[in-house]
Coordinates of N, CA and C and ligand atoms in Angstrom, one line a residue:
M1 N -0.5 -1.2 -16.6 CA -0.5 -1.8 -15.3 C -1.1 -3.2 -15.5
R2 N -0.4 -4.2 -14.8 CA -1.0 -5.5 -14.7 C -1.6 -5.8 -13.4
I3 N -2.8 -6.3 -13.3 CA -3.4 -6.7 -12.1 C -3.9 -8.1 -12.2
D4 N -3.5 -8.9 -11.2 CA -4.0 -10.3 -11.1 C -4.8 -10.4 -9.9
V5 N -5.9 -11.1 -10.0 CA -6.8 -11.3 -8.8 C -6.9 -12.8 -8.6
I6 N -6.7 -13.3 -7.4 CA -6.9 -14.7 -7.1 C -8.1 -14.8 -6.1
S7 N -9.1 -15.6 -6.6 CA -10.3 -15.7 -5.8 C -11.0 -17.0 -6.0
I8 N -11.9 -17.4 -5.1 CA -12.6 -18.7 -5.4 C -13.9 -18.3 -6.1
F9 N -14.2 -17.0 -6.3 CA -15.4 -16.5 -7.1 C -15.0 -15.6 -8.2
P10 N -14.3 -16.1 -9.2 CA -13.8 -15.2 -10.3 C -15.0 -14.4 -11.0
S11 N -16.2 -15.0 -11.0 CA -17.2 -14.3 -11.7 C -17.7 -13.0 -11.1
Y12 N -17.3 -12.8 -9.8 CA -17.6 -11.5 -9.2 C -17.0 -10.3 -10.1
F13 N -15.9 -10.6 -10.7 CA -15.2 -9.5 -11.4 C -15.6 -9.3 -12.8
D14 N -16.7 -10.0 -13.2 CA -17.2 -9.8 -14.6 C -17.6 -8.3 -14.8
G15 N -18.0 -7.6 -13.8 CA -18.4 -6.2 -13.9 C -17.3 -5.3 -14.3
L16 N -16.1 -5.7 -14.1 CA -14.9 -4.9 -14.4 C -14.7 -4.8 -15.9
T17 N -15.5 -5.6 -16.7 CA -15.3 -5.5 -18.2 C -16.2 -4.4 -18.7
L18 N -17.0 -3.7 -17.8 CA -17.9 -2.7 -18.3 C -17.2 -1.3 -18.2
S19 N -17.7 -0.3 -18.9 CA -17.4 1.1 -18.7 C -15.9 1.4 -18.9
L20 N -15.4 2.3 -18.1 CA -14.0 2.8 -18.3 C -13.0 1.8 -18.1
L21 N -13.1 0.9 -17.1 CA -12.1 -0.1 -16.9 C -12.1 -1.2 -18.0
G22 N -13.3 -1.4 -18.6 CA -13.5 -2.3 -19.7 C -12.7 -1.8 -20.9
K23 N -12.9 -0.5 -21.1 CA -12.2 0.2 -22.3 C -10.7 0.1 -22.0
A24 N -10.3 0.4 -20.8 CA -8.8 0.4 -20.5 C -8.2 -1.0 -20.8
Q25 N -9.0 -2.0 -20.6 CA -8.5 -3.3 -20.9 C -8.4 -3.6 -22.4
H26 N -9.4 -3.1 -23.1 CA -9.4 -3.2 -24.6 C -8.2 -2.5 -25.2
S27 N -7.9 -1.3 -24.6 CA -6.9 -0.5 -25.2 C -5.5 -0.9 -24.7
G28 N -5.4 -1.8 -23.8 CA -4.1 -2.3 -23.3 C -3.5 -1.5 -22.2
I29 N -4.2 -0.5 -21.7 CA -3.7 0.3 -20.6 C -3.7 -0.6 -19.3
L30 N -4.7 -1.4 -19.2 CA -4.9 -2.3 -18.0 C -4.9 -3.7 -18.4
D31 N -4.0 -4.5 -17.9 CA -4.0 -6.0 -18.1 C -4.6 -6.7 -16.9
L32 N -5.9 -7.0 -16.9 CA -6.5 -7.6 -15.7 C -6.7 -9.1 -15.9
R33 N -6.2 -9.9 -15.0 CA -6.3 -11.3 -15.1 C -6.9 -11.9 -13.8
V34 N -8.1 -12.5 -14.0 CA -8.7 -13.0 -12.8 C -8.5 -14.5 -12.7
R35 N -8.1 -15.0 -11.6 CA -7.7 -16.5 -11.5 C -8.6 -17.1 -10.4
D36 N -8.8 -18.4 -10.7 CA -9.6 -19.2 -9.7 C -8.6 -20.0 -8.8
L37 N -8.7 -19.7 -7.5 CA -7.7 -20.3 -6.6 C -7.8 -21.8 -6.7
R38 N -9.0 -22.3 -7.0 CA -9.2 -23.8 -7.0 C -8.3 -24.5 -8.1
D39 N -7.9 -23.7 -9.1 CA -7.0 -24.2 -10.2 C -5.7 -24.7 -9.6
W40 N -5.4 -24.3 -8.4 CA -4.1 -24.7 -7.7 C -4.4 -25.7 -6.6
T41 N -5.5 -26.4 -6.7 CA -5.8 -27.6 -5.8 C -5.5 -28.8 -6.6
H42 N -5.4 -30.0 -5.9 CA -5.1 -31.2 -6.6 C -6.0 -32.4 -6.1
D43 N -6.9 -32.1 -5.3 CA -7.8 -33.1 -4.9 C -9.2 -33.1 -5.6
R44 N -9.9 -34.2 -5.6 CA -11.1 -34.3 -6.4 C -12.1 -33.2 -6.0
H45 N -12.2 -32.8 -4.8 CA -13.1 -31.7 -4.3 C -12.6 -30.3 -4.5
R46 N -11.4 -30.2 -4.9 CA -10.8 -28.8 -5.1 C -10.9 -28.0 -3.8
T47 N -10.4 -28.6 -2.8 CA -10.6 -28.1 -1.4 C -9.6 -26.9 -1.2
V48 N -10.2 -25.8 -0.7 CA -9.3 -24.6 -0.4 C -9.3 -24.3 1.1
D49 N -10.1 -25.0 2.0 CA -10.2 -24.6 3.4 C -10.1 -25.8 4.3
D50 N -9.9 -25.6 5.5 CA -9.8 -26.6 6.5 C -10.1 -26.1 7.9
T51 N -10.2 -26.9 8.9 CA -10.6 -26.5 10.3 C -9.4 -25.8 10.9
P52 N -9.6 -24.8 11.8 CA -8.5 -24.1 12.4 C -7.8 -24.9 13.5
Y53 N -6.5 -24.8 13.5 CA -5.7 -25.3 14.6 C -6.1 -24.6 15.9
G54 N -6.2 -25.2 17.0 CA -6.6 -24.6 18.2 C -8.1 -24.4 18.4
G55 N -8.8 -24.9 17.4 CA -10.3 -24.9 17.5 C -10.9 -23.5 17.2
G56 N -12.2 -23.4 17.3 CA -12.8 -22.1 17.0 C -13.8 -22.3 15.8
A57 N -14.6 -21.2 15.6 CA -15.6 -21.3 14.6 C -15.0 -21.1 13.2
G58 N -15.7 -21.7 12.2 CA -15.4 -21.4 10.8 C -14.2 -22.2 10.3
M59 N -13.9 -21.9 9.1 CA -12.8 -22.6 8.4 C -11.7 -21.6 8.0
V60 N -10.5 -22.1 7.8 CA -9.4 -21.2 7.4 C -8.9 -21.7 6.0
M61 N -8.5 -20.7 5.2 CA -8.0 -21.1 3.9 C -6.6 -21.8 4.0
K62 N -6.5 -22.9 3.3 CA -5.3 -23.7 3.4 C -4.1 -23.0 2.7
P63 N -2.9 -23.1 3.2 CA -1.8 -22.4 2.6 C -1.3 -23.0 1.2
E64 N -1.5 -24.3 1.0 CA -0.9 -24.9 -0.2 C -1.4 -24.3 -1.5
P65 N -2.7 -24.1 -1.8 CA -3.1 -23.5 -3.0 C -2.6 -22.1 -3.2
W66 N -2.6 -21.4 -2.1 CA -2.2 -20.0 -2.1 C -0.7 -19.9 -2.5
G67 N 0.1 -20.8 -1.9 CA 1.5 -20.8 -2.2 C 1.8 -21.0 -3.7
E68 N 1.1 -22.0 -4.2 CA 1.3 -22.3 -5.7 C 0.7 -21.2 -6.6
A69 N -0.4 -20.6 -6.2 CA -1.0 -19.5 -7.0 C 0.0 -18.4 -7.0
L70 N 0.6 -18.0 -5.8 CA 1.5 -16.9 -5.8 C 2.8 -17.2 -6.6
D71 N 3.2 -18.4 -6.5 CA 4.4 -18.8 -7.3 C 4.1 -18.6 -8.8
D72 N 3.0 -19.0 -9.2 CA 2.7 -18.8 -10.7 C 2.4 -17.4 -11.1
V73 N 1.7 -16.7 -10.2 CA 1.2 -15.4 -10.6 C 2.1 -14.2 -10.3
A74 N 2.7 -14.3 -9.1 CA 3.5 -13.2 -8.6 C 5.0 -13.3 -9.0
T75 N 5.5 -14.4 -9.0 CA 7.0 -14.5 -9.2 C 7.4 -14.2 -10.6
S76 N 6.4 -14.3 -11.6 CA 6.7 -14.0 -13.0 C 7.1 -12.6 -13.2
T77 N 6.6 -11.6 -12.4 CA 6.9 -10.2 -12.5 C 8.4 -10.0 -12.3
V78 N 8.9 -10.6 -11.3 CA 10.3 -10.4 -11.0 C 11.2 -10.8 -12.2
E79 N 10.8 -12.0 -12.7 CA 11.5 -12.5 -13.9 C 11.4 -11.6 -15.1
A80 N 10.1 -11.1 -15.3 CA 9.9 -10.3 -16.5 C 10.4 -8.8 -16.4
T81 N 10.2 -8.2 -15.3 CA 10.5 -6.8 -15.2 C 11.6 -6.4 -14.2
G82 N 12.0 -7.4 -13.4 CA 13.0 -7.1 -12.4 C 12.4 -6.4 -11.2
Q83 N 11.1 -6.2 -11.2 CA 10.5 -5.5 -10.1 C 9.6 -6.5 -9.3
R84 N 9.6 -6.2 -8.0 CA 8.7 -7.0 -7.1 C 7.3 -6.5 -7.2
P85 N 6.3 -7.5 -7.3 CA 4.9 -7.0 -7.4 C 4.4 -6.6 -6.0
T86 N 3.3 -5.8 -6.0 CA 2.7 -5.5 -4.8 C 1.6 -6.5 -4.6
I87 N 1.6 -7.1 -3.4 CA 0.6 -8.2 -3.2 C -0.4 -7.7 -2.1
I88 N -1.6 -7.5 -2.4 CA -2.6 -7.0 -1.5 C -3.6 -8.1 -1.1
F89 N -3.7 -8.2 0.3 CA -4.8 -9.0 0.8 C -5.8 -8.1 1.5
P90 N -7.0 -8.0 0.9 CA -8.1 -7.2 1.5 C -8.4 -7.9 2.9
S91 N -8.5 -7.1 3.9 CA -8.8 -7.6 5.2 C -9.4 -6.5 6.1
P92 N -10.4 -6.8 6.9 CA -10.9 -5.8 7.8 C -9.9 -5.5 8.9
A93 N -8.8 -6.3 9.0 CA -7.8 -6.0 10.0 C -6.6 -5.3 9.4
G94 N -6.8 -4.7 8.2 CA -5.7 -4.0 7.5 C -5.7 -2.5 7.7
E95 N -4.7 -1.9 7.0 CA -4.7 -0.4 7.0 C -5.9 0.1 6.2
V96 N -6.5 1.3 6.5 CA -7.7 1.7 5.7 C -7.3 2.3 4.4
F97 N -8.0 1.9 3.4 CA -7.8 2.3 2.0 C -8.4 3.8 1.8
T98 N -7.5 4.7 1.3 CA -8.0 6.0 1.1 C -7.6 6.4 -0.4
Q99 N -8.0 7.7 -0.7 CA -7.6 8.2 -2.1 C -6.1 8.2 -2.2
A100 N -5.4 8.5 -1.1 CA -3.9 8.6 -1.1 C -3.3 7.2 -1.4
T101 N -4.0 6.1 -0.8 CA -3.5 4.7 -1.1 C -3.7 4.4 -2.6
A102 N -4.9 4.8 -3.1 CA -5.2 4.6 -4.5 C -4.2 5.3 -5.4
R103 N -3.8 6.5 -5.1 CA -2.8 7.3 -5.9 C -1.5 6.5 -5.9
D104 N -1.1 6.1 -4.7 CA 0.2 5.4 -4.5 C 0.2 4.1 -5.3
L105 N -0.9 3.4 -5.2 CA -0.9 2.1 -5.9 C -1.1 2.2 -7.4
S106 N -1.6 3.4 -7.9 CA -1.8 3.5 -9.3 C -0.5 3.7 -10.1
T107 N 0.6 3.8 -9.4 CA 2.0 3.9 -10.0 C 2.7 2.6 -10.1
R108 N 2.1 1.5 -9.6 CA 2.8 0.2 -9.6 C 2.7 -0.5 -11.0
E109 N 3.7 -1.3 -11.3 CA 3.7 -2.1 -12.5 C 2.7 -3.3 -12.4
H110 N 2.7 -3.9 -11.3 CA 2.0 -5.2 -11.1 C 1.5 -5.3 -9.7
I111 N 0.1 -5.5 -9.6 CA -0.5 -5.7 -8.3 C -1.2 -7.0 -8.3
V112 N -1.1 -7.8 -7.3 CA -1.8 -9.1 -7.1 C -2.7 -8.9 -5.9
F113 N -4.0 -9.2 -6.2 CA -5.0 -9.2 -5.1 C -5.3 -10.6 -4.7
G114 N -5.2 -11.0 -3.4 CA -5.5 -12.3 -2.9 C -6.8 -12.2 -2.1
C115 N -7.9 -12.7 -2.6 CA -9.2 -12.5 -1.9 C -9.4 -13.7 -1.0
G116 N -9.4 -13.4 0.3 CA -9.7 -14.4 1.3 C -11.2 -14.6 1.5
R117 N -11.6 -15.7 2.0 CA -13.0 -16.0 2.4 C -12.9 -16.7 3.7
Y118 N -14.1 -17.1 4.2 CA -14.2 -17.9 5.5 C -13.6 -17.0 6.6
E119 N -12.9 -17.7 7.5 CA -12.3 -16.9 8.7 C -11.0 -16.3 8.3
G120 N -10.6 -16.4 7.0 CA -9.3 -15.8 6.6 C -8.3 -16.9 6.0
I121 N -7.1 -16.4 5.8 CA -6.1 -17.2 5.1 C -5.1 -17.6 6.2
D122 N -4.5 -18.8 6.1 CA -3.5 -19.3 7.0 C -2.4 -18.2 7.0
E123 N -2.0 -17.8 8.3 CA -1.1 -16.6 8.4 C 0.2 -16.8 7.7
R124 N 0.7 -18.0 7.6 CA 2.0 -18.2 6.9 C 2.0 -17.8 5.5
V125 N 0.8 -17.7 4.9 CA 0.8 -17.3 3.5 C 1.3 -15.8 3.3
F126 N 1.0 -15.0 4.3 CA 1.5 -13.6 4.3 C 3.0 -13.5 4.3
E127 N 3.5 -14.3 5.2 CA 5.0 -14.3 5.4 C 5.6 -14.8 4.0
Y128 N 5.0 -15.8 3.4 CA 5.6 -16.3 2.2 C 5.5 -15.3 1.1
A129 N 4.3 -14.6 1.0 CA 4.1 -13.6 0.0 C 5.1 -12.5 0.1
A130 N 5.5 -12.2 1.4 CA 6.5 -11.1 1.6 C 7.9 -11.5 1.0
S131 N 8.1 -12.8 0.8 CA 9.4 -13.2 0.2 C 9.4 -12.9 -1.4
I132 N 8.1 -12.7 -1.9 CA 8.0 -12.5 -3.4 C 7.8 -11.0 -3.7
G133 N 7.0 -10.3 -2.9 CA 6.7 -8.9 -3.2 C 6.4 -8.1 -1.9
E134 N 5.9 -6.9 -2.2 CA 5.6 -6.0 -1.0 C 4.1 -6.4 -0.6
V135 N 4.0 -6.8 0.6 CA 2.6 -7.3 1.0 C 1.9 -6.2 1.8
R136 N 0.7 -5.9 1.4 CA -0.2 -4.9 2.1 C -1.5 -5.6 2.5
L137 N -1.9 -5.5 3.8 CA -3.2 -5.9 4.2 C -4.1 -4.6 4.2
I138 N -5.1 -4.6 3.4 CA -5.9 -3.3 3.3 C -7.3 -3.5 3.5
S139 N -7.9 -2.6 4.3 CA -9.3 -2.7 4.7 C -10.1 -1.6 3.9
L140 N -11.3 -1.9 3.5 CA -12.1 -0.9 2.8 C -12.7 0.0 3.8
G141 N -12.9 -0.4 5.1 CA -13.5 0.4 6.1 C -13.8 -0.4 7.3
D142 N -14.3 0.2 8.3 CA -14.5 -0.5 9.6 C -15.9 -1.2 9.6
Y143 N -16.0 -2.2 8.8 CA -17.1 -3.1 8.7 C -16.6 -4.4 8.1
V144 N -17.4 -5.5 8.2 CA -17.0 -6.8 7.8 C -17.8 -7.3 6.6
L145 N -17.1 -7.6 5.5 CA -17.7 -8.2 4.3 C -17.5 -9.7 4.4
N146 N -18.1 -10.4 3.4 CA -18.0 -11.9 3.5 C -16.7 -12.4 2.9
G147 N -16.0 -11.5 2.2 CA -14.7 -11.9 1.6 C -14.1 -10.8 1.0
G148 N -12.9 -11.0 0.4 CA -12.2 -9.9 -0.2 C -12.6 -9.4 -1.6
E149 N -13.6 -10.1 -2.2 CA -13.9 -9.8 -3.6 C -14.5 -8.4 -3.8
V150 N -15.5 -8.0 -3.0 CA -16.1 -6.7 -3.2 C -15.1 -5.6 -2.9
A151 N -14.3 -5.8 -1.8 CA -13.2 -4.8 -1.5 C -12.2 -4.7 -2.7
T152 N -11.9 -5.8 -3.2 CA -10.9 -5.8 -4.4 C -11.5 -5.0 -5.5
M153 N -12.8 -5.3 -5.8 CA -13.4 -4.5 -7.0 C -13.3 -3.0 -6.7
A154 N -13.7 -2.6 -5.5 CA -13.7 -1.2 -5.2 C -12.2 -0.6 -5.3
M155 N -11.3 -1.4 -4.9 CA -9.9 -0.9 -5.0 C -9.4 -0.8 -6.4
I156 N -9.8 -1.8 -7.2 CA -9.3 -1.8 -8.6 C -10.0 -0.6 -9.3
E157 N -11.2 -0.3 -9.0 CA -11.9 0.8 -9.7 C -11.2 2.1 -9.3
A158 N -10.9 2.3 -8.0 CA -10.3 3.5 -7.5 C -8.9 3.7 -8.0
I159 N -8.1 2.6 -8.1 CA -6.8 2.6 -8.6 C -6.8 2.8 -10.1
G160 N -7.6 2.0 -10.8 CA -7.6 1.9 -12.2 C -7.9 3.3 -12.9
R161 N -8.9 4.0 -12.3 CA -9.3 5.3 -12.9 C -8.2 6.4 -12.7
L162 N -7.2 6.1 -11.9 CA -6.0 7.1 -11.8 C -4.9 6.8 -12.7
I163 N -5.0 5.6 -13.4 CA -3.9 5.3 -14.4 C -4.1 6.3 -15.6
P164 N -3.0 7.0 -16.0 CA -3.1 7.9 -17.1 C -3.8 7.3 -18.3
G165 N -4.8 8.0 -18.9 CA -5.5 7.5 -20.1 C -6.8 6.8 -19.8
V166 N -7.0 6.4 -18.6 CA -8.3 5.6 -18.3 C -9.5 6.6 -18.2
V167 N -9.3 7.7 -17.5 CA -10.4 8.7 -17.5 C -10.1 9.7 -18.6
G168 N -11.1 9.9 -19.5 CA -10.8 10.8 -20.7 C -10.3 12.2 -20.3
N169 N -11.0 12.9 -19.4 CA -10.6 14.2 -19.1 C -9.9 14.2 -17.7
P170 N -8.6 14.3 -17.7 CA -7.8 14.2 -16.4 C -8.2 15.3 -15.4
E171 N -8.7 16.4 -15.9 CA -9.1 17.5 -15.0 C -10.2 17.1 -14.1
S172 N -11.1 16.2 -14.6 CA -12.2 15.7 -13.7 C -11.7 15.0 -12.5
L173 N -10.5 14.4 -12.5 CA -9.9 13.7 -11.4 C -9.5 14.7 -10.3
V174 N -9.1 15.9 -10.7 CA -8.6 16.9 -9.7 C -9.6 17.5 -8.8
E175 N -10.8 17.6 -9.4 CA -11.9 18.4 -8.7 C -12.8 17.5 -7.9
E176 N -12.3 16.2 -7.6 CA -13.2 15.3 -6.9 C -13.0 15.3 -5.4
S177 N -14.0 14.7 -4.7 CA -13.9 14.5 -3.3 C -12.6 13.8 -3.0
H178 N -12.0 14.3 -1.9 CA -10.8 13.6 -1.3 C -9.5 14.0 -2.0
E179 N -9.6 14.6 -3.2 CA -8.3 14.9 -3.9 C -7.6 16.0 -3.2
D180 N -8.4 17.0 -2.7 CA -7.7 18.1 -2.0 C -8.0 18.1 -0.5
G181 N -8.4 16.9 0.0 CA -8.8 16.8 1.4 C -10.1 17.2 1.8
L182 N -10.9 17.7 0.8 CA -12.3 18.2 1.1 C -13.3 17.4 0.2
L183 N -14.5 17.4 0.6 CA -15.6 16.8 -0.2 C -15.8 17.7 -1.4
E184 N -16.4 17.1 -2.4 CA -16.6 17.8 -3.7 C -17.8 18.8 -3.6
Y185 N -17.7 19.9 -4.3 CA -18.8 20.9 -4.4 C -20.0 20.3 -5.1
P186 N -21.2 20.9 -4.9 CA -22.4 20.4 -5.5 C -22.4 20.8 -7.0
S187 N -23.0 19.9 -7.8 CA -23.1 20.2 -9.3 C -24.6 20.3 -9.7
Y188 N -24.8 21.0 -10.8 CA -26.2 21.2 -11.3 C -26.1 21.2 -12.8
T189 N -27.2 20.8 -13.5 CA -27.3 21.0 -14.9 C -28.7 21.5 -15.2
K190 N -29.0 21.6 -16.5 CA -30.3 22.2 -16.9 C -31.5 21.2 -16.5
P191 N -32.7 21.7 -16.2 CA -33.1 23.1 -16.3 C -32.7 23.9 -15.1
S192 N -32.7 25.3 -15.3 CA -32.2 26.1 -14.2 C -33.2 26.2 -13.0
N193 N -34.4 25.8 -13.3 CA -35.4 25.7 -12.2 C -36.1 24.4 -12.3
W194 N -36.0 23.5 -11.3 CA -36.6 22.2 -11.4 C -37.4 21.9 -10.1
R195 N -38.7 21.7 -10.3 CA -39.6 21.4 -9.1 C -39.4 22.4 -8.0
D196 N -39.5 23.7 -8.4 CA -39.4 24.8 -7.5 C -38.0 24.9 -6.8
Q197 N -37.0 24.3 -7.4 CA -35.6 24.4 -6.9 C -34.8 25.1 -7.9
P198 N -34.5 26.4 -7.7 CA -33.6 27.0 -8.7 C -32.1 26.7 -8.4
V199 N -31.4 26.7 -9.5 CA -29.9 26.5 -9.4 C -29.3 27.7 -8.7
P200 N -28.4 27.6 -7.8 CA -27.8 28.8 -7.1 C -27.4 29.8 -8.2
P201 N -27.9 31.1 -8.0 CA -27.7 32.1 -9.1 C -26.3 32.4 -9.5
V202 N -25.4 32.2 -8.5 CA -24.0 32.5 -8.9 C -23.5 31.7 -10.0
L203 N -24.0 30.5 -10.2 CA -23.6 29.6 -11.2 C -24.0 30.0 -12.6
L204 N -25.0 30.9 -12.6 CA -25.5 31.4 -13.9 C -24.9 32.8 -14.2
S205 N -24.1 33.3 -13.3 CA -23.6 34.7 -13.4 C -22.5 34.8 -14.5
G206 N -21.8 33.8 -14.8 CA -20.7 33.9 -15.7 C -19.4 34.5 -15.1
N207 N -19.5 34.8 -13.8 CA -18.4 35.4 -13.1 C -17.5 34.2 -12.5
H208 N -16.4 33.9 -13.2 CA -15.6 32.7 -12.9 C -15.0 32.8 -11.5
A209 N -14.6 33.9 -11.1 CA -13.9 34.1 -9.8 C -15.0 33.8 -8.7
A210 N -16.2 34.4 -8.9 CA -17.3 34.2 -7.9 C -17.7 32.8 -7.8
I211 N -17.7 32.1 -9.0 CA -18.1 30.7 -9.0 C -17.1 29.9 -8.3
A212 N -15.8 30.1 -8.5 CA -14.7 29.4 -7.8 C -14.8 29.6 -6.3
A213 N -15.1 30.8 -5.9 CA -15.1 31.1 -4.5 C -16.3 30.4 -3.8
W214 N -17.5 30.4 -4.5 CA -18.7 29.8 -4.0 C -18.4 28.3 -3.9
R215 N -17.8 27.7 -4.9 CA -17.6 26.2 -4.8 C -16.7 25.9 -3.7
R216 N -15.7 26.7 -3.5 CA -14.7 26.4 -2.4 C -15.5 26.5 -1.0
E217 N -16.3 27.5 -0.9 CA -17.1 27.7 0.4 C -18.0 26.4 0.6
Q218 N -18.6 26.0 -0.5 CA -19.5 24.8 -0.4 C -18.7 23.6 0.0
Q219 N -17.5 23.4 -0.5 CA -16.6 22.3 -0.2 C -16.4 22.3 1.3
I220 N -16.0 23.5 1.8 CA -15.6 23.6 3.3 C -16.9 23.3 4.1
E221 N -18.0 23.9 3.7 CA -19.2 23.8 4.5 C -19.7 22.3 4.6
R222 N -19.7 21.7 3.4 CA -20.1 20.3 3.4 C -19.2 19.4 4.2
T223 N -17.9 19.7 4.1 CA -16.9 18.8 4.8 C -17.1 19.0 6.3
R224 N -17.3 20.3 6.7 CA -17.5 20.6 8.1 C -18.8 19.8 8.7
R225 N -19.8 19.8 7.8 CA -21.1 19.2 8.2 C -21.1 17.7 8.2
R226 N -20.5 17.1 7.1 CA -20.6 15.7 6.9 C -19.4 14.9 7.4
R227 N -18.2 15.5 7.3 CA -17.0 14.8 7.6 C -16.0 15.7 8.3
P228 N -16.4 16.2 9.5 CA -15.5 17.1 10.3 C -14.2 16.5 10.6
D229 N -14.1 15.1 10.6 CA -12.8 14.4 10.8 C -11.8 14.7 9.8
L230 N -12.2 15.2 8.6 CA -11.2 15.5 7.5 C -10.6 16.8 7.7
L231 N -11.2 17.7 8.5 CA -10.7 19.1 8.6 C -9.6 19.1 9.7
P232 N -8.5 19.9 9.5 CA -7.5 20.1 10.5 C -8.2 20.8 11.7
E233 N -7.7 20.5 12.9 CA -8.4 21.0 14.2 C -8.5 22.5 14.2
E234 N -7.4 23.2 13.9 CA -7.4 24.7 13.9 C -7.6 25.1 12.4
T235 N -8.8 25.1 11.9 CA -8.9 25.3 10.5 C -8.7 26.7 10.1
A236 N -7.7 27.0 9.2 CA -7.5 28.3 8.7 C -8.2 28.5 7.4
L237 N -9.1 27.6 7.0 CA -9.8 27.7 5.7 C -10.8 28.8 5.7
Ligands
LIG1 N1 -12.9 -8.6 3.9 C1 -13.9 -8.6 4.8 N2 -14.1 -7.4 5.3 C2 -13.3 -6.5 4.6 C3 -13.1 -5.1 4.7 N3 -13.8 -4.3 5.5 N4 -12.2 -4.6 3.9 C4 -11.4 -5.4 3.1 N5 -11.6 -6.7 3.0 C5 -12.5 -7.3 3.8

């Protein structure tokens, strides 16, 4: 998979060279390219923002650098693969990102993330981007960040670890929170008794059916307690 990120703070993404995603880049599974939006400016100050038409607080990102950046970064996919890229703009006004979104996006050939800052990006950029690829405005959750960088990092990690070969043991992906609509069951390791807290005895029993049943109960109980919104109303679980 190829991922391009366009940002005025490319160094935010240095952390993605670590750990599993770093390895995925070394082995060629993931081709991650981080770009500086200011490289597509032409004035001495490398200006990317301006005051909003109609007045109001803050600054808006100018369309011209975005247009040129998208021309360079996104249009090449159509030429190379015949496929349109997926162009994601992180935004608190977008659809909410979930594990299902990550699964869906993990099958794409080429994703471009456009990280907005300030009060956002000139609206015409989204229209223009839609002429190049499939545009999605995606929110990490119902709160406001200072820009799209942190949201993009979270999405790249969630999507990247679902690309086959990135996580060593694919079984570990199946048993996680949100994969089956429930939260994950609790995990324990040695010692079997730590600071007066024994590990639940069933886990030491060697009875695989009993362990599976206990874990399922724990998943349902935790989900009911912490995230009742995830459970169907008339739960038959
Ligand atoms: N940019 C600012 N806030 C955001 C959020 N909650 N999700 C995605 N991008 C954002």
